Amino acid sequence: MADFQTLGDGPPRTYVVVAAVDDPVVETLRVFARQQRLEAASFTAIGGFSRSTLAYFDVESKRYLDIPVDEQAEVLSLVGDIVRAPDGDWQVHAHAVLGLRDGSTRGGHLREAAVRPTLEVMVTESPAQVARRFDEHSGLALIELRDSSPVTDPDPVRHGLAP
């Protein structure tokens, strides 16, 4: 059965981040979170990428398989979260659906991407009690709602959090 928890007792702060041509998406979001000193946040975005690398999680091998997208793509949907890492820095975990020129789509975990022409990101701050904890069974860093300790796996790529 699903677990749930009411988060916070006031309205969350919302930010708008507008990335420019050639900005690296993951690093741009990490820098923003660092500047704002966010403990945790979620985000949605639309825009475009000149190139990107997505990934598919293979449950059997517990490994990510890269999906390079070496062409201009519309960001139809980019959804994710930002959390603090054990070293105090921030990690980005995002899923993307990209539209290609022929109308086909590619989707998966966002590893990296370069913005073109823009990326409009709506970031909503989450309460500090949201954190990720490495789950040995699945091989993923999962959100833990109760008195969680941060991700303890030192390899963010292994559990889907972009480097």
Coordinates of N, CA and C in Angstrom, one line a residue:
M1 N 0.8 -1.2 0.0 CA 0.0 0.0 0.0 C 0.9 1.2 0.0
A2 N 0.4 2.3 -0.7 CA 1.2 3.5 -0.8 C 1.3 4.2 0.6
D3 N 2.4 4.9 0.8 CA 2.7 5.7 2.0 C 2.4 7.1 1.6
F4 N 1.9 7.9 2.6 CA 1.8 9.3 2.4 C 2.0 10.1 3.6
Q5 N 2.3 11.4 3.4 CA 2.5 12.3 4.6 C 2.2 13.7 4.1
T6 N 1.5 14.5 5.0 CA 1.3 15.9 4.7 C 2.6 16.6 4.9
L7 N 3.0 17.4 3.9 CA 4.3 18.0 4.0 C 4.1 19.5 4.3
G8 N 4.7 20.0 5.4 CA 4.7 21.4 5.7 C 3.3 21.9 6.1
D9 N 3.3 23.1 6.7 CA 2.1 23.7 7.1 C 1.8 25.1 6.5
G10 N 2.6 25.5 5.6 CA 2.4 26.7 4.9 C 2.6 26.5 3.4
P11 N 2.3 27.6 2.6 CA 2.4 27.4 1.2 C 3.9 27.3 0.8
P12 N 4.3 26.5 -0.2 CA 5.6 26.4 -0.6 C 6.0 27.5 -1.5
R13 N 7.3 27.8 -1.5 CA 7.8 28.9 -2.4 C 8.0 28.3 -3.8
T14 N 7.7 29.1 -4.8 CA 7.8 28.7 -6.2 C 8.8 29.7 -6.9
Y15 N 9.7 29.1 -7.7 CA 10.7 29.9 -8.4 C 10.5 29.6 -9.9
V16 N 11.0 30.6 -10.7 CA 11.0 30.4 -12.1 C 12.5 30.5 -12.5
V17 N 13.0 29.4 -13.2 CA 14.4 29.4 -13.7 C 14.3 29.3 -15.2
V18 N 14.9 30.3 -15.9 CA 14.9 30.3 -17.3 C 16.3 30.1 -17.8
A19 N 16.5 28.9 -18.4 CA 17.9 28.6 -18.9 C 18.0 29.1 -20.3
A20 N 19.3 29.4 -20.6 CA 19.6 30.0 -22.0 C 20.3 29.0 -22.8
V21 N 20.5 29.4 -24.1 CA 21.2 28.5 -25.1 C 22.5 28.0 -24.5
D22 N 22.7 26.7 -24.7 CA 23.9 25.9 -24.3 C 24.0 25.7 -22.8
D23 N 23.1 26.2 -21.9 CA 23.2 25.9 -20.5 C 23.1 24.4 -20.3
P24 N 23.9 23.9 -19.4 CA 23.8 22.4 -19.1 C 22.7 22.3 -18.0
V25 N 21.6 21.6 -18.3 CA 20.4 21.6 -17.5 C 20.7 21.1 -16.1
V26 N 21.3 20.0 -15.9 CA 21.5 19.4 -14.6 C 22.3 20.3 -13.7
E27 N 23.4 20.8 -14.3 CA 24.3 21.7 -13.5 C 23.6 23.0 -13.2
T28 N 22.8 23.5 -14.1 CA 22.1 24.8 -13.9 C 21.1 24.6 -12.7
L29 N 20.4 23.5 -12.6 CA 19.5 23.3 -11.5 C 20.3 23.1 -10.2
R30 N 21.4 22.4 -10.3 CA 22.2 22.3 -9.0 C 22.7 23.6 -8.5
V31 N 23.2 24.5 -9.4 CA 23.7 25.8 -9.0 C 22.6 26.6 -8.4
F32 N 21.4 26.6 -9.1 CA 20.2 27.3 -8.5 C 19.9 26.8 -7.1
A33 N 19.8 25.5 -6.9 CA 19.5 24.9 -5.6 C 20.5 25.3 -4.6
R34 N 21.8 25.4 -5.0 CA 22.9 25.7 -4.1 C 22.7 27.2 -3.7
Q35 N 22.4 28.1 -4.7 CA 22.3 29.5 -4.4 C 21.1 29.8 -3.5
Q36 N 20.0 29.1 -3.7 CA 18.8 29.3 -2.9 C 18.8 28.5 -1.6
R37 N 19.8 27.6 -1.4 CA 20.0 26.8 -0.2 C 18.7 26.0 0.0
L38 N 18.2 25.4 -1.1 CA 17.0 24.5 -1.0 C 17.4 23.2 -0.3
E39 N 16.5 22.7 0.6 CA 16.7 21.4 1.1 C 16.2 20.3 0.2
A40 N 15.1 20.6 -0.4 CA 14.5 19.7 -1.4 C 13.5 20.5 -2.2
A41 N 13.3 20.1 -3.5 CA 12.4 20.8 -4.4 C 11.9 19.8 -5.5
S42 N 10.8 20.2 -6.1 CA 10.3 19.4 -7.3 C 10.3 20.5 -8.4
F43 N 10.3 20.0 -9.7 CA 10.2 20.9 -10.8 C 9.5 20.3 -12.0
T44 N 9.0 21.2 -12.8 CA 8.5 20.8 -14.1 C 9.1 21.8 -15.1
A45 N 9.3 21.4 -16.4 CA 9.8 22.3 -17.4 C 9.4 22.0 -18.8
I46 N 9.4 23.0 -19.6 CA 9.2 22.8 -21.1 C 10.3 23.7 -21.8
G47 N 10.6 23.3 -23.0 CA 11.6 24.1 -23.8 C 12.2 23.3 -24.9
G48 N 13.5 23.4 -25.0 CA 14.2 22.6 -26.1 C 15.6 22.3 -25.7
F49 N 16.1 21.2 -26.3 CA 17.5 20.7 -26.1 C 18.1 20.6 -27.5
S50 N 19.4 21.0 -27.6 CA 20.1 20.7 -28.8 C 20.7 19.3 -28.8
R51 N 21.0 18.8 -27.7 CA 21.4 17.4 -27.5 C 21.2 17.0 -26.1
S52 N 21.1 15.7 -25.9 CA 20.8 15.2 -24.5 C 21.2 13.7 -24.4
T53 N 21.3 13.3 -23.2 CA 21.4 11.8 -22.9 C 20.3 11.5 -21.9
L54 N 19.5 10.6 -22.3 CA 18.5 10.0 -21.4 C 19.0 8.6 -21.0
A55 N 18.2 8.0 -20.1 CA 18.6 6.6 -19.7 C 17.4 5.8 -19.3
Y56 N 17.5 4.5 -19.5 CA 16.4 3.6 -19.2 C 17.0 2.7 -18.1
F57 N 16.2 2.5 -17.0 CA 16.7 1.6 -15.9 C 16.3 0.2 -16.1
D58 N 17.3 -0.7 -16.3 CA 17.1 -2.1 -16.5 C 16.9 -2.7 -15.1
V59 N 15.7 -3.2 -14.8 CA 15.4 -3.7 -13.4 C 16.3 -5.0 -13.2
E60 N 16.4 -5.8 -14.2 CA 17.2 -7.1 -14.0 C 18.7 -6.8 -13.6
S61 N 19.3 -5.9 -14.3 CA 20.7 -5.7 -14.1 C 21.0 -4.6 -13.1
K62 N 19.9 -3.8 -12.8 CA 20.0 -2.7 -11.9 C 21.0 -1.6 -12.4
R63 N 21.0 -1.5 -13.7 CA 21.9 -0.5 -14.4 C 21.1 0.4 -15.3
Y64 N 21.6 1.6 -15.5 CA 21.0 2.5 -16.5 C 21.6 2.3 -17.9
L65 N 20.8 2.2 -18.9 CA 21.3 2.1 -20.3 C 21.0 3.5 -20.9
D66 N 22.1 4.1 -21.4 CA 22.0 5.4 -22.0 C 21.3 5.4 -23.4
I67 N 20.5 6.5 -23.6 CA 19.8 6.7 -24.8 C 20.2 8.1 -25.3
P68 N 21.2 8.2 -26.2 CA 21.7 9.5 -26.7 C 20.6 10.1 -27.7
V69 N 20.4 11.4 -27.5 CA 19.5 12.1 -28.5 C 20.4 13.2 -29.1
D70 N 21.0 12.9 -30.2 CA 22.0 13.8 -30.8 C 21.3 14.7 -31.9
E71 N 20.2 15.3 -31.5 CA 19.5 16.2 -32.5 C 18.6 17.2 -31.6
Q72 N 18.2 18.2 -32.3 CA 17.3 19.2 -31.6 C 16.0 18.5 -31.2
A73 N 15.5 18.7 -30.0 CA 14.3 18.1 -29.5 C 13.5 19.1 -28.7
E74 N 12.2 19.0 -28.8 CA 11.3 19.7 -28.0 C 11.2 19.0 -26.6
V75 N 11.3 19.8 -25.5 CA 11.1 19.2 -24.2 C 9.6 19.2 -24.0
L76 N 8.9 18.1 -24.2 CA 7.5 18.0 -24.0 C 7.1 18.0 -22.6
S77 N 8.0 17.3 -21.8 CA 7.8 17.2 -20.4 C 9.1 16.9 -19.7
L78 N 9.4 17.7 -18.6 CA 10.6 17.4 -17.8 C 10.1 17.6 -16.4
V79 N 10.2 16.5 -15.6 CA 9.7 16.4 -14.3 C 10.7 15.8 -13.4
G80 N 10.9 16.4 -12.2 CA 11.9 15.8 -11.3 C 12.0 16.5 -10.0
D81 N 13.0 16.1 -9.2 CA 13.2 16.7 -7.9 C 14.7 16.9 -7.7
I82 N 15.0 17.8 -6.7 CA 16.3 18.1 -6.3 C 16.4 17.9 -4.8
V83 N 17.4 17.1 -4.4 CA 17.6 16.9 -3.0 C 19.1 17.1 -2.6
R84 N 19.3 17.2 -1.3 CA 20.7 17.4 -0.8 C 21.3 16.0 -0.7
A85 N 22.6 16.0 -1.1 CA 23.4 14.8 -1.1 C 24.1 14.7 0.3
P86 N 24.6 13.5 0.6 CA 25.3 13.4 1.9 C 26.5 14.3 2.0
D87 N 27.1 14.7 0.9 CA 28.3 15.6 1.0 C 27.8 17.1 1.1
G88 N 26.5 17.3 1.1 CA 26.0 18.7 1.3 C 25.6 19.4 0.0
D89 N 26.1 18.8 -1.1 CA 25.7 19.4 -2.4 C 24.4 18.9 -2.9
W90 N 23.9 19.2 -4.0 CA 22.6 18.9 -4.5 C 22.6 17.9 -5.6
Q91 N 21.6 17.0 -5.7 CA 21.5 16.1 -6.8 C 20.1 16.3 -7.5
V92 N 20.1 16.1 -8.8 CA 18.9 16.3 -9.6 C 18.5 14.9 -10.1
H93 N 17.2 14.6 -10.0 CA 16.6 13.3 -10.5 C 15.5 13.7 -11.4
A94 N 15.5 13.5 -12.7 CA 14.5 13.9 -13.6 C 14.2 12.9 -14.6
H95 N 12.9 13.0 -15.1 CA 12.5 12.2 -16.2 C 12.0 13.1 -17.3
A96 N 12.3 12.8 -18.6 CA 12.0 13.7 -19.7 C 11.3 12.9 -20.8
V97 N 10.4 13.6 -21.5 CA 9.8 13.1 -22.7 C 10.2 14.2 -23.8
L98 N 10.9 13.8 -24.8 CA 11.4 14.7 -25.8 C 10.7 14.4 -27.2
G99 N 10.2 15.4 -27.8 CA 9.6 15.3 -29.2 C 10.6 15.6 -30.2
L100 N 10.7 14.7 -31.2 CA 11.7 14.8 -32.3 C 11.0 15.4 -33.6
R101 N 11.8 15.8 -34.5 CA 11.3 16.4 -35.8 C 10.2 15.6 -36.5
D102 N 10.3 14.3 -36.5 CA 9.4 13.5 -37.2 C 8.1 13.1 -36.4
G103 N 8.0 13.7 -35.2 CA 6.8 13.5 -34.3 C 7.0 12.3 -33.4
S104 N 8.1 11.6 -33.5 CA 8.3 10.5 -32.5 C 8.8 11.1 -31.2
T105 N 8.9 10.3 -30.2 CA 9.3 10.7 -28.9 C 10.4 9.8 -28.3
R106 N 11.2 10.3 -27.4 CA 12.1 9.6 -26.6 C 11.9 10.0 -25.2
G107 N 12.0 9.0 -24.3 CA 11.8 9.3 -22.9 C 12.8 8.5 -22.0
G108 N 13.0 9.0 -20.8 CA 13.8 8.3 -19.8 C 14.3 9.3 -18.8
H109 N 15.2 8.8 -18.0 CA 15.9 9.6 -17.0 C 16.8 10.6 -17.7
L110 N 16.8 11.8 -17.2 CA 17.7 12.8 -17.8 C 19.1 12.7 -17.2
R111 N 20.1 12.4 -18.0 CA 21.5 12.3 -17.6 C 22.1 13.7 -17.7
E112 N 22.0 14.2 -19.0 CA 22.5 15.5 -19.3 C 21.8 16.1 -20.5
A113 N 21.9 17.4 -20.6 CA 21.3 18.0 -21.8 C 21.8 19.5 -21.9
A114 N 21.9 19.9 -23.2 CA 22.2 21.3 -23.5 C 21.0 22.0 -24.0
V115 N 20.7 23.2 -23.4 CA 19.4 23.9 -23.7 C 19.6 24.6 -25.1
R116 N 18.5 24.5 -25.9 CA 18.4 25.3 -27.1 C 16.9 25.3 -27.6
P117 N 16.2 26.4 -27.7 CA 16.7 27.7 -27.5 C 16.5 28.2 -26.0
T118 N 15.6 27.6 -25.3 CA 15.4 28.0 -23.9 C 14.8 26.8 -23.1
L119 N 14.8 26.9 -21.8 CA 14.1 25.9 -20.9 C 13.5 26.7 -19.8
E120 N 12.2 26.6 -19.7 CA 11.4 27.3 -18.6 C 11.1 26.3 -17.5
V121 N 11.7 26.5 -16.3 CA 11.6 25.6 -15.2 C 10.8 26.2 -14.1
M122 N 9.8 25.5 -13.6 CA 9.0 26.0 -12.4 C 9.5 25.1 -11.3
V123 N 10.1 25.7 -10.3 CA 10.7 24.9 -9.1 C 9.8 25.2 -7.9
T124 N 9.4 24.2 -7.2 CA 8.6 24.3 -6.0 C 9.3 23.7 -4.8
E125 N 9.6 24.5 -3.8 CA 10.4 24.1 -2.7 C 9.5 23.1 -1.9
S126 N 10.2 22.0 -1.4 CA 9.6 21.0 -0.6 C 10.1 21.1 0.8
P127 N 9.3 20.6 1.8 CA 9.8 20.6 3.2 C 11.1 19.8 3.3
A128 N 11.9 20.2 4.3 CA 13.2 19.6 4.6 C 13.1 18.1 4.9
Q129 N 11.9 17.6 5.4 CA 11.8 16.2 5.8 C 11.8 15.2 4.6
V130 N 11.8 15.8 3.4 CA 11.8 14.9 2.2 C 13.3 14.6 1.9
A131 N 13.7 13.3 1.8 CA 15.0 12.9 1.5 C 15.0 11.6 0.8
R132 N 16.2 11.2 0.3 CA 16.3 9.9 -0.4 C 17.2 9.0 0.4
R133 N 16.8 7.7 0.3 CA 17.7 6.7 1.0 C 17.9 5.6 0.0
F134 N 19.1 5.1 0.0 CA 19.4 4.0 -1.0 C 18.7 2.7 -0.5
D135 N 18.0 2.1 -1.5 CA 17.3 0.8 -1.2 C 18.1 -0.3 -1.9
E136 N 18.6 -1.2 -1.1 CA 19.5 -2.3 -1.6 C 18.7 -3.2 -2.5
H137 N 17.4 -3.4 -2.2 CA 16.6 -4.4 -3.0 C 16.4 -3.9 -4.4
S138 N 16.0 -2.7 -4.6 CA 15.8 -2.2 -6.0 C 17.0 -1.6 -6.6
G139 N 18.0 -1.2 -5.8 CA 19.2 -0.6 -6.4 C 19.0 0.9 -6.7
L140 N 17.9 1.5 -6.1 CA 17.6 2.9 -6.4 C 17.6 3.7 -5.1
A141 N 17.7 5.0 -5.3 CA 17.5 5.9 -4.1 C 16.1 6.3 -4.1
L142 N 15.3 5.9 -3.1 CA 13.9 6.2 -3.1 C 13.6 7.2 -2.0
I143 N 12.5 8.0 -2.2 CA 12.1 9.0 -1.3 C 11.6 8.3 0.0
E144 N 12.1 8.8 1.1 CA 11.8 8.3 2.4 C 11.0 9.4 3.1
L145 N 9.9 9.1 3.7 CA 9.1 10.2 4.3 C 9.3 10.3 5.8
R146 N 9.7 9.3 6.5 CA 9.9 9.4 8.0 C 11.3 9.3 8.4
D147 N 11.8 10.3 9.2 CA 13.1 10.4 9.7 C 14.1 9.7 8.9
S148 N 14.3 10.1 7.7 CA 15.2 9.5 6.8 C 16.6 10.0 6.9
S149 N 17.5 9.1 6.5 CA 18.9 9.6 6.4 C 19.1 9.8 4.9
P150 N 20.0 10.6 4.5 CA 20.2 10.9 3.1 C 20.8 9.7 2.3
V151 N 20.8 9.8 1.0 CA 21.4 8.8 0.1 C 22.8 8.5 0.6
T152 N 23.0 7.2 0.8 CA 24.4 6.8 1.3 C 25.2 6.2 0.2
D153 N 24.7 5.9 -1.0 CA 25.4 5.4 -2.1 C 26.2 6.5 -2.7
P154 N 27.5 6.4 -2.8 CA 28.3 7.5 -3.3 C 28.2 7.7 -4.8
D155 N 27.6 6.8 -5.5 CA 27.6 6.9 -7.0 C 26.2 7.4 -7.4
P156 N 25.9 8.7 -7.6 CA 24.6 9.1 -8.0 C 24.1 8.6 -9.3
V157 N 24.9 8.3 -10.2 CA 24.5 7.7 -11.5 C 23.9 6.4 -11.3
R158 N 24.4 5.6 -10.4 CA 23.9 4.2 -10.2 C 22.4 4.2 -9.8
H159 N 22.0 5.2 -9.0 CA 20.6 5.2 -8.6 C 19.8 6.2 -9.2
G160 N 20.2 6.7 -10.4 CA 19.3 7.6 -11.2 C 19.4 9.1 -10.9
L161 N 20.2 9.5 -10.0 CA 20.4 10.9 -9.7 C 21.5 11.4 -10.6
A162 N 21.2 12.4 -11.4 CA 22.2 12.9 -12.3 C 23.4 13.4 -11.6
P163 N 24.6 13.2 -12.2 CA 25.8 13.6 -11.5 C 26.0 15.2 -11.5

